[in-house]
Amino acid sequence: MYGVKPGRGPSLLSGLGGIVAIFFGIVWICIAASTGAPPFFTLFGVIFVLMAIGLTVYSFYNAAARHRISTFEITRQDEESDPIATALGHSPSSKDNTKEEKRSSRRFEGEFCPYCGTEVKDDFDFCPKCGKDI
């Protein structure tokens, strides 16, 4: 399994942006509470500050920690199955069956296009040079 991790520089900048967002949220809450705005506006400010705190902690952790949190995990099919793809019917076994169907649907067998003579691979259904159905 491979992990794609955010860079330390961008994480540091995101952390600084999170601090700015926290101050903005606090100012928002103070203004909303002092002007008698509906409670929804104050609640929005509280939620905004909580999300900004989460972003700031995550960003500063990724900027300073030895083992950063991966943004994406890249796995091979034999390492870990994808439960959503399996539920949608895109399991590895169904992909292998489609490849076999594709190979059997080819009109001409061989390593060369019968029309122009260009070398073609087994999984090509059309010639890369002349574009004809092989």
GROMACS .gro file of N, CA and C in nm:
model
  402
    1MET      N    1   0.085  -0.117   0.000
    1MET     CA    2   0.000   0.000   0.000
    1MET      C    3   0.089   0.123   0.000
    2TYR      N    4   0.051   0.219  -0.079
    2TYR     CA    5   0.123   0.345  -0.087
    2TYR      C    6   0.032   0.457  -0.038
    3GLY      N    7   0.091   0.557   0.026
    3GLY     CA    8   0.014   0.669   0.073
    3GLY      C    9   0.061   0.799   0.009
    4VAL      N   10  -0.033   0.883  -0.027
    4VAL     CA   11  -0.002   1.015  -0.080
    4VAL      C   12  -0.026   1.112   0.034
    5LYS      N   13   0.081   1.176   0.078
    5LYS     CA   14   0.073   1.263   0.195
    5LYS      C   15   0.085   1.409   0.154
    6PRO      N   16   0.018   1.498   0.225
    6PRO     CA   17   0.032   1.641   0.194
    6PRO      C   18   0.171   1.690   0.230
    7GLY      N   19   0.219   1.788   0.158
    7GLY     CA   20   0.350   1.845   0.185
    7GLY      C   21   0.353   1.923   0.315
    8ARG      N   22   0.472   1.937   0.370
    8ARG     CA   23   0.485   2.009   0.497
    8ARG      C   24   0.459   2.159   0.481
    9GLY      N   25   0.506   2.216   0.371
    9GLY     CA   26   0.484   2.359   0.346
    9GLY      C   27   0.337   2.393   0.329
   10PRO      N   28   0.266   2.322   0.239
   10PRO     CA   29   0.123   2.350   0.226
   10PRO      C   30   0.045   2.323   0.355
   11SER      N   31   0.088   2.223   0.432
   11SER     CA   32   0.020   2.196   0.559
   11SER      C   33   0.039   2.311   0.657
   12LEU      N   34   0.161   2.367   0.660
   12LEU     CA   35   0.188   2.480   0.748
   12LEU      C   36   0.101   2.600   0.708
   13LEU      N   37   0.093   2.625   0.579
   13LEU     CA   38   0.009   2.736   0.531
   13LEU      C   39  -0.139   2.712   0.563
   14SER      N   40  -0.184   2.587   0.550
   14SER     CA   41  -0.323   2.556   0.586
   14SER      C   42  -0.347   2.577   0.735
   15GLY      N   43  -0.247   2.543   0.816
   15GLY     CA   44  -0.260   2.568   0.960
   15GLY      C   45  -0.272   2.715   0.992
   16LEU      N   46  -0.189   2.798   0.925
   16LEU     CA   47  -0.198   2.943   0.946
   16LEU      C   48  -0.333   2.996   0.897
   17GLY      N   49  -0.381   2.942   0.785
   17GLY     CA   50  -0.514   2.981   0.737
   17GLY      C   51  -0.623   2.939   0.834
   18GLY      N   52  -0.602   2.825   0.901
   18GLY     CA   53  -0.698   2.780   1.002
   18GLY      C   54  -0.704   2.874   1.121
   19ILE      N   55  -0.589   2.928   1.159
   19ILE     CA   56  -0.587   3.025   1.270
   19ILE      C   57  -0.664   3.151   1.231
   20VAL      N   58  -0.645   3.197   1.109
   20VAL     CA   59  -0.720   3.314   1.061
   20VAL      C   60  -0.869   3.283   1.061
   21ALA      N   61  -0.907   3.161   1.018
   21ALA     CA   62  -1.048   3.122   1.017
   21ALA      C   63  -1.106   3.118   1.158
   22ILE      N   64  -1.028   3.073   1.254
   22ILE     CA   65  -1.075   3.070   1.393
   22ILE      C   66  -1.105   3.212   1.441
   23PHE      N   67  -1.013   3.305   1.416
   23PHE     CA   68  -1.036   3.444   1.457
   23PHE      C   69  -1.158   3.503   1.386
   24PHE      N   70  -1.172   3.473   1.256
   24PHE     CA   71  -1.289   3.520   1.183
   24PHE      C   72  -1.418   3.466   1.245
   25GLY      N   73  -1.418   3.337   1.280
   25GLY     CA   74  -1.536   3.277   1.341
   25GLY      C   75  -1.570   3.339   1.475
   26ILE      N   76  -1.467   3.369   1.554
   26ILE     CA   77  -1.491   3.432   1.685
   26ILE      C   78  -1.549   3.572   1.666
   27VAL      N   79  -1.495   3.648   1.571
   27VAL     CA   80  -1.549   3.781   1.542
   27VAL      C   81  -1.694   3.769   1.494
   28TRP      N   82  -1.722   3.669   1.411
   28TRP     CA   83  -1.858   3.645   1.362
   28TRP      C   84  -1.954   3.619   1.478
   29ILE      N   85  -1.912   3.534   1.572
   29ILE     CA   86  -1.997   3.501   1.687
   29ILE      C   87  -2.023   3.626   1.770
   30CYS      N   88  -1.920   3.706   1.795
   30CYS     CA   89  -1.936   3.827   1.876
   30CYS      C   90  -2.032   3.926   1.810
   31ILE      N   91  -2.015   3.946   1.679
   31ILE     CA   92  -2.104   4.040   1.608
   31ILE      C   93  -2.247   3.987   1.606
   32ALA      N   94  -2.264   3.856   1.577
   32ALA     CA   95  -2.399   3.799   1.571
   32ALA      C   96  -2.468   3.805   1.707
   33ALA      N   97  -2.394   3.781   1.813
   33ALA     CA   98  -2.454   3.784   1.947
   33ALA      C   99  -2.484   3.927   1.991
   34SER      N  100  -2.398   4.023   1.957
   34SER     CA  101  -2.418   4.160   2.005
   34SER      C  102  -2.525   4.236   1.926
   35THR      N  103  -2.550   4.197   1.801
   35THR     CA  104  -2.650   4.269   1.721
   35THR      C  105  -2.789   4.209   1.733
   36GLY      N  106  -2.800   4.100   1.807
   36GLY     CA  107  -2.932   4.038   1.824
   36GLY      C  108  -2.975   3.959   1.701
   37ALA      N  109  -2.881   3.906   1.627
   37ALA     CA  110  -2.912   3.824   1.509
   37ALA      C  111  -2.980   3.695   1.554
   38PRO      N  112  -3.054   3.632   1.466
   38PRO     CA  113  -3.117   3.504   1.502
   38PRO      C  114  -3.013   3.403   1.550
   39PRO      N  115  -3.053   3.310   1.635
   39PRO     CA  116  -2.958   3.212   1.691
   39PRO      C  117  -2.885   3.129   1.584
   40PHE      N  118  -2.945   3.118   1.468
   40PHE     CA  119  -2.881   3.040   1.361
   40PHE      C  120  -2.745   3.098   1.324
   41PHE      N  121  -2.734   3.231   1.322
   41PHE     CA  122  -2.608   3.295   1.286
   41PHE      C  123  -2.499   3.269   1.391
   42THR      N  124  -2.537   3.271   1.517
   42THR     CA  125  -2.441   3.240   1.623
   42THR      C  126  -2.399   3.093   1.616
   43LEU      N  127  -2.496   3.005   1.593
   43LEU     CA  128  -2.467   2.863   1.581
   43LEU      C  129  -2.375   2.836   1.461
   44PHE      N  130  -2.397   2.907   1.352
   44PHE     CA  131  -2.309   2.894   1.236
   44PHE      C  132  -2.166   2.931   1.272
   45GLY      N  133  -2.149   3.038   1.348
   45GLY     CA  134  -2.016   3.080   1.391
   45GLY      C  135  -1.948   2.976   1.478
   46VAL      N  136  -2.024   2.914   1.568
   46VAL     CA  137  -1.968   2.811   1.656
   46VAL      C  138  -1.922   2.691   1.573
   47ILE      N  139  -2.007   2.647   1.480
   47ILE     CA  140  -1.971   2.533   1.395
   47ILE      C  141  -1.850   2.568   1.309
   48PHE      N  142  -1.845   2.689   1.258
   48PHE     CA  143  -1.732   2.735   1.176
   48PHE      C  144  -1.602   2.731   1.257
   49VAL      N  145  -1.606   2.776   1.382
   49VAL     CA  146  -1.487   2.777   1.466
   49VAL      C  147  -1.443   2.634   1.495
   50LEU      N  148  -1.536   2.545   1.525
   50LEU     CA  149  -1.501   2.406   1.554
   50LEU      C  150  -1.436   2.339   1.432
   51MET      N  151  -1.490   2.364   1.313
   51MET     CA  152  -1.431   2.308   1.192
   51MET      C  153  -1.292   2.368   1.167
   52ALA      N  154  -1.276   2.494   1.193
   52ALA     CA  155  -1.146   2.560   1.175
   52ALA      C  156  -1.043   2.505   1.273
   53ILE      N  157  -1.085   2.475   1.394
   53ILE     CA  158  -0.993   2.415   1.492
   53ILE      C  159  -0.949   2.277   1.442
   54GLY      N  160  -1.043   2.197   1.392
   54GLY     CA  161  -1.008   2.066   1.338
   54GLY      C  162  -0.910   2.076   1.223
   55LEU      N  163  -0.934   2.167   1.130
   55LEU     CA  164  -0.844   2.188   1.017
   55LEU      C  165  -0.706   2.232   1.064
   56THR      N  166  -0.701   2.320   1.161
   56THR     CA  167  -0.574   2.371   1.211
   56THR      C  168  -0.492   2.261   1.278
   57VAL      N  169  -0.556   2.180   1.360
   57VAL     CA  170  -0.486   2.071   1.428
   57VAL      C  171  -0.434   1.971   1.325
   58TYR      N  172  -0.518   1.932   1.229
   58TYR     CA  173  -0.478   1.838   1.123
   58TYR      C  174  -0.360   1.895   1.043
   59SER      N  175  -0.368   2.021   1.006
   59SER     CA  176  -0.264   2.082   0.923
   59SER      C  177  -0.131   2.095   0.997
   60PHE      N  178  -0.135   2.141   1.122
   60PHE     CA  179  -0.011   2.154   1.197
   60PHE      C  180   0.049   2.017   1.230
   61TYR      N  181  -0.035   1.918   1.252
   61TYR     CA  182   0.016   1.782   1.274
   61TYR      C  183   0.090   1.734   1.150
   62ASN      N  184   0.031   1.752   1.031
   62ASN     CA  185   0.096   1.709   0.908
   62ASN      C  186   0.220   1.792   0.876
   63ALA      N  187   0.226   1.913   0.925
   63ALA     CA  188   0.344   1.996   0.900
   63ALA      C  189   0.460   1.957   0.990
   64ALA      N  190   0.432   1.908   1.112
   64ALA     CA  191   0.538   1.887   1.209
   64ALA      C  192   0.564   1.740   1.243
   65ALA      N  193   0.469   1.653   1.226
   65ALA     CA  194   0.484   1.514   1.271
   65ALA      C  195   0.577   1.434   1.181
   66ARG      N  196   0.639   1.335   1.239
   66ARG     CA  197   0.728   1.248   1.161
   66ARG      C  198   0.646   1.161   1.066
   67HIS      N  199   0.537   1.105   1.115
   67HIS     CA  200   0.450   1.021   1.034
   67HIS      C  201   0.321   1.098   1.005
   68ARG      N  202   0.314   1.154   0.886
   68ARG     CA  203   0.198   1.236   0.849
   68ARG      C  204   0.078   1.149   0.811
   69ILE      N  205  -0.039   1.206   0.817
   69ILE     CA  206  -0.162   1.137   0.779
   69ILE      C  207  -0.173   1.139   0.627
   70SER      N  208  -0.201   1.024   0.567
   70SER     CA  209  -0.214   1.015   0.422
   70SER      C  210  -0.343   1.079   0.376
   71THR      N  211  -0.335   1.149   0.264
   71THR     CA  212  -0.455   1.204   0.202
   71THR      C  213  -0.525   1.097   0.120
   72PHE      N  214  -0.445   1.016   0.049
   72PHE     CA  215  -0.497   0.906  -0.032
   72PHE      C  216  -0.418   0.781  -0.002
   73GLU      N  217  -0.484   0.666  -0.004
   73GLU     CA  218  -0.417   0.537   0.009
   73GLU      C  219  -0.430   0.466  -0.124
   74ILE      N  220  -0.318   0.423  -0.180
   74ILE     CA  221  -0.318   0.354  -0.308
   74ILE      C  222  -0.284   0.208  -0.281
   75THR      N  223  -0.375   0.120  -0.319
   75THR     CA  224  -0.354  -0.023  -0.297
   75THR      C  225  -0.367  -0.099  -0.427
   76ARG      N  226  -0.304  -0.216  -0.432
   76ARG     CA  227  -0.323  -0.306  -0.545
   76ARG      C  228  -0.449  -0.387  -0.518
   77GLN      N  229  -0.506  -0.446  -0.623
   77GLN     CA  230  -0.629  -0.522  -0.606
   77GLN      C  231  -0.611  -0.643  -0.517
   78ASP      N  232  -0.493  -0.703  -0.517
   78ASP     CA  233  -0.471  -0.820  -0.434
   78ASP      C  234  -0.446  -0.785  -0.288
   79GLU      N  235  -0.424  -0.657  -0.255
   79GLU     CA  236  -0.400  -0.617  -0.117
   79GLU      C  237  -0.530  -0.597  -0.040
   80GLU      N  238  -0.624  -0.530  -0.102
   80GLU     CA  239  -0.745  -0.491  -0.030
   80GLU      C  240  -0.857  -0.472  -0.130
   81SER      N  241  -0.972  -0.533  -0.101
   81SER     CA  242  -1.083  -0.518  -0.195
   81SER      C  243  -1.158  -0.389  -0.164
   82ASP      N  244  -1.224  -0.335  -0.266
   82ASP     CA  245  -1.302  -0.214  -0.251
   82ASP      C  246  -1.447  -0.252  -0.229
   83PRO      N  247  -1.503  -0.231  -0.108
   83PRO     CA  248  -1.639  -0.276  -0.082
   83PRO      C  249  -1.745  -0.206  -0.166
   84ILE      N  250  -1.722  -0.081  -0.201
   84ILE     CA  251  -1.820  -0.009  -0.283
   84ILE      C  252  -1.819  -0.064  -0.426
   85ALA      N  253  -1.701  -0.088  -0.481
   85ALA     CA  254  -1.692  -0.144  -0.615
   85ALA      C  255  -1.752  -0.284  -0.619
   86THR      N  256  -1.730  -0.362  -0.515
   86THR     CA  257  -1.788  -0.496  -0.509
   86THR      C  258  -1.940  -0.489  -0.504
   87ALA      N  259  -1.994  -0.394  -0.425
   87ALA     CA  260  -2.140  -0.380  -0.414
   87ALA      C  261  -2.201  -0.336  -0.547
   88LEU      N  262  -2.127  -0.259  -0.626
   88LEU     CA  263  -2.176  -0.214  -0.756
   88LEU      C  264  -2.152  -0.317  -0.867
   89GLY      N  265  -2.090  -0.429  -0.832
   89GLY     CA  266  -2.065  -0.533  -0.931
   89GLY      C  267  -1.938  -0.514  -1.010
   90HIS      N  268  -1.847  -0.431  -0.961
   90HIS     CA  269  -1.720  -0.408  -1.030
   90HIS      C  270  -1.609  -0.486  -0.962
   91SER      N  271  -1.635  -0.612  -0.931
   91SER     CA  272  -1.533  -0.691  -0.864
   91SER      C  273  -1.425  -0.732  -0.963
   92PRO      N  274  -1.307  -0.766  -0.915
   92PRO     CA  275  -1.199  -0.805  -1.005
   92PRO      C  276  -1.236  -0.922  -1.095
   93SER      N  277  -1.319  -1.014  -1.044
   93SER     CA  278  -1.356  -1.129  -1.127
   93SER      C  279  -1.443  -1.087  -1.245
   94SER      N  280  -1.531  -0.986  -1.225
   94SER     CA  281  -1.614  -0.941  -1.337
   94SER      C  282  -1.531  -0.864  -1.439
   95LYS      N  283  -1.424  -0.793  -1.394
   95LYS     CA  284  -1.337  -0.724  -1.488
   95LYS      C  285  -1.261  -0.825  -1.575
   96ASP      N  286  -1.216  -0.935  -1.512
   96ASP     CA  287  -1.145  -1.037  -1.590
   96ASP      C  288  -1.235  -1.099  -1.695
   97ASN      N  289  -1.364  -1.117  -1.660
   97ASN     CA  290  -1.458  -1.174  -1.758
   97ASN      C  291  -1.479  -1.080  -1.875
   98THR      N  292  -1.485  -0.949  -1.850
   98THR     CA  293  -1.503  -0.853  -1.960
   98THR      C  294  -1.382  -0.852  -2.051
   99LYS      N  295  -1.262  -0.866  -1.995
   99LYS     CA  296  -1.144  -0.871  -2.080
   99LYS      C  297  -1.148  -0.993  -2.170
  100GLU      N  298  -1.194  -1.104  -2.116
  100GLU     CA  299  -1.202  -1.225  -2.198
  100GLU      C  300  -1.305  -1.208  -2.308
  101GLU      N  301  -1.418  -1.143  -2.274
  101GLU     CA  302  -1.520  -1.118  -2.377
  101GLU      C  303  -1.466  -1.026  -2.485
  102LYS      N  304  -1.388  -0.925  -2.446
  102LYS     CA  305  -1.330  -0.834  -2.544
  102LYS      C  306  -1.237  -0.908  -2.639
  103ARG      N  307  -1.153  -0.997  -2.583
  103ARG     CA  308  -1.059  -1.070  -2.667
  103ARG      C  309  -1.132  -1.160  -2.764
  104SER      N  310  -1.240  -1.222  -2.719
  104SER     CA  311  -1.311  -1.313  -2.808
  104SER      C  312  -1.394  -1.236  -2.912
  105SER      N  313  -1.420  -1.104  -2.888
  105SER     CA  314  -1.499  -1.028  -2.984
  105SER      C  315  -1.414  -0.972  -3.099
  106ARG      N  316  -1.283  -0.992  -3.092
  106ARG     CA  317  -1.195  -0.942  -3.198
  106ARG      C  318  -1.217  -1.024  -3.325
  107ARG      N  319  -1.224  -0.956  -3.439
  107ARG     CA  320  -1.257  -1.022  -3.566
  107ARG      C  321  -1.139  -1.096  -3.625
  108PHE      N  322  -1.019  -1.043  -3.613
  108PHE     CA  323  -0.900  -1.105  -3.671
  108PHE      C  324  -0.796  -1.129  -3.562
  109GLU      N  325  -0.740  -1.248  -3.557
  109GLU     CA  326  -0.634  -1.279  -3.462
  109GLU      C  327  -0.499  -1.249  -3.528
  110GLY      N  328  -0.399  -1.228  -3.447
  110GLY     CA  329  -0.266  -1.204  -3.499
  110GLY      C  330  -0.204  -1.080  -3.440
  111GLU      N  331  -0.078  -1.059  -3.475
  111GLU     CA  332  -0.002  -0.947  -3.420
  111GLU      C  333   0.002  -0.826  -3.512
  112PHE      N  334  -0.058  -0.838  -3.632
  112PHE     CA  335  -0.054  -0.728  -3.729
  112PHE      C  336  -0.194  -0.700  -3.781
  113CYS      N  337  -0.219  -0.572  -3.814
  113CYS     CA  338  -0.346  -0.532  -3.872
  113CYS      C  339  -0.358  -0.593  -4.012
  114PRO      N  340  -0.471  -0.659  -4.044
  114PRO     CA  341  -0.486  -0.721  -4.176
  114PRO      C  342  -0.505  -0.617  -4.287
  115TYR      N  343  -0.533  -0.491  -4.251
  115TYR     CA  344  -0.558  -0.389  -4.352
  115TYR      C  345  -0.431  -0.310  -4.389
  116CYS      N  346  -0.353  -0.270  -4.287
  116CYS     CA  347  -0.237  -0.186  -4.317
  116CYS      C  348  -0.105  -0.246  -4.272
  117GLY      N  349  -0.108  -0.355  -4.195
  117GLY     CA  350   0.013  -0.423  -4.154
  117GLY      C  351   0.080  -0.368  -4.029
  118THR      N  352   0.018  -0.273  -3.959
  118THR     CA  353   0.075  -0.217  -3.837
  118THR      C  354   0.071  -0.321  -3.725
  119GLU      N  355   0.175  -0.324  -3.645
  119GLU     CA  356   0.178  -0.419  -3.533
  119GLU      C  357   0.074  -0.376  -3.429
  120VAL      N  358  -0.007  -0.471  -3.383
  120VAL     CA  359  -0.111  -0.445  -3.282
  120VAL      C  360  -0.096  -0.545  -3.168
  121LYS      N  361  -0.136  -0.504  -3.050
  121LYS     CA  362  -0.132  -0.591  -2.933
  121LYS      C  363  -0.258  -0.674  -2.926
  122ASP      N  364  -0.257  -0.777  -2.841
  122ASP     CA  365  -0.370  -0.868  -2.830
  122ASP      C  366  -0.497  -0.799  -2.781
  123ASP      N  367  -0.483  -0.696  -2.697
  123ASP     CA  368  -0.602  -0.632  -2.641
  123ASP      C  369  -0.655  -0.517  -2.726
  124PHE      N  370  -0.597  -0.494  -2.845
  124PHE     CA  371  -0.646  -0.389  -2.935
  124PHE      C  372  -0.765  -0.442  -3.014
  125ASP      N  373  -0.875  -0.367  -3.016
  125ASP     CA  374  -0.990  -0.400  -3.100
  125ASP      C  375  -0.988  -0.321  -3.230
  126PHE      N  376  -0.914  -0.210  -3.231
  126PHE     CA  377  -0.903  -0.125  -3.350
  126PHE      C  378  -0.755  -0.099  -3.377
  127CYS      N  379  -0.721  -0.083  -3.505
  127CYS     CA  380  -0.583  -0.057  -3.544
  127CYS      C  381  -0.544   0.086  -3.502
  128PRO      N  382  -0.429   0.105  -3.438
  128PRO     CA  383  -0.390   0.239  -3.395
  128PRO      C  384  -0.351   0.330  -3.513
  129LYS      N  385  -0.321   0.271  -3.631
  129LYS     CA  386  -0.280   0.353  -3.744
  129LYS      C  387  -0.399   0.386  -3.835
  130CYS      N  388  -0.469   0.282  -3.883
  130CYS     CA  389  -0.577   0.308  -3.979
  130CYS      C  390  -0.715   0.317  -3.912
  131GLY      N  391  -0.726   0.270  -3.787
  131GLY     CA  392  -0.850   0.284  -3.712
  131GLY      C  393  -0.957   0.182  -3.747
  132LYS      N  394  -0.927   0.083  -3.828
  132LYS     CA  395  -1.027  -0.015  -3.869
  132LYS      C  396  -1.048  -0.119  -3.760
  133ASP      N  397  -1.167  -0.174  -3.756
  133ASP     CA  398  -1.203  -0.278  -3.660
  133ASP      C  399  -1.131  -0.406  -3.695
  134ILE      N  400  -1.049  -0.454  -3.605
  134ILE     CA  401  -0.976  -0.577  -3.631
  134ILE      C  402  -1.032  -0.687  -3.544
   0.00000   0.00000   0.00000
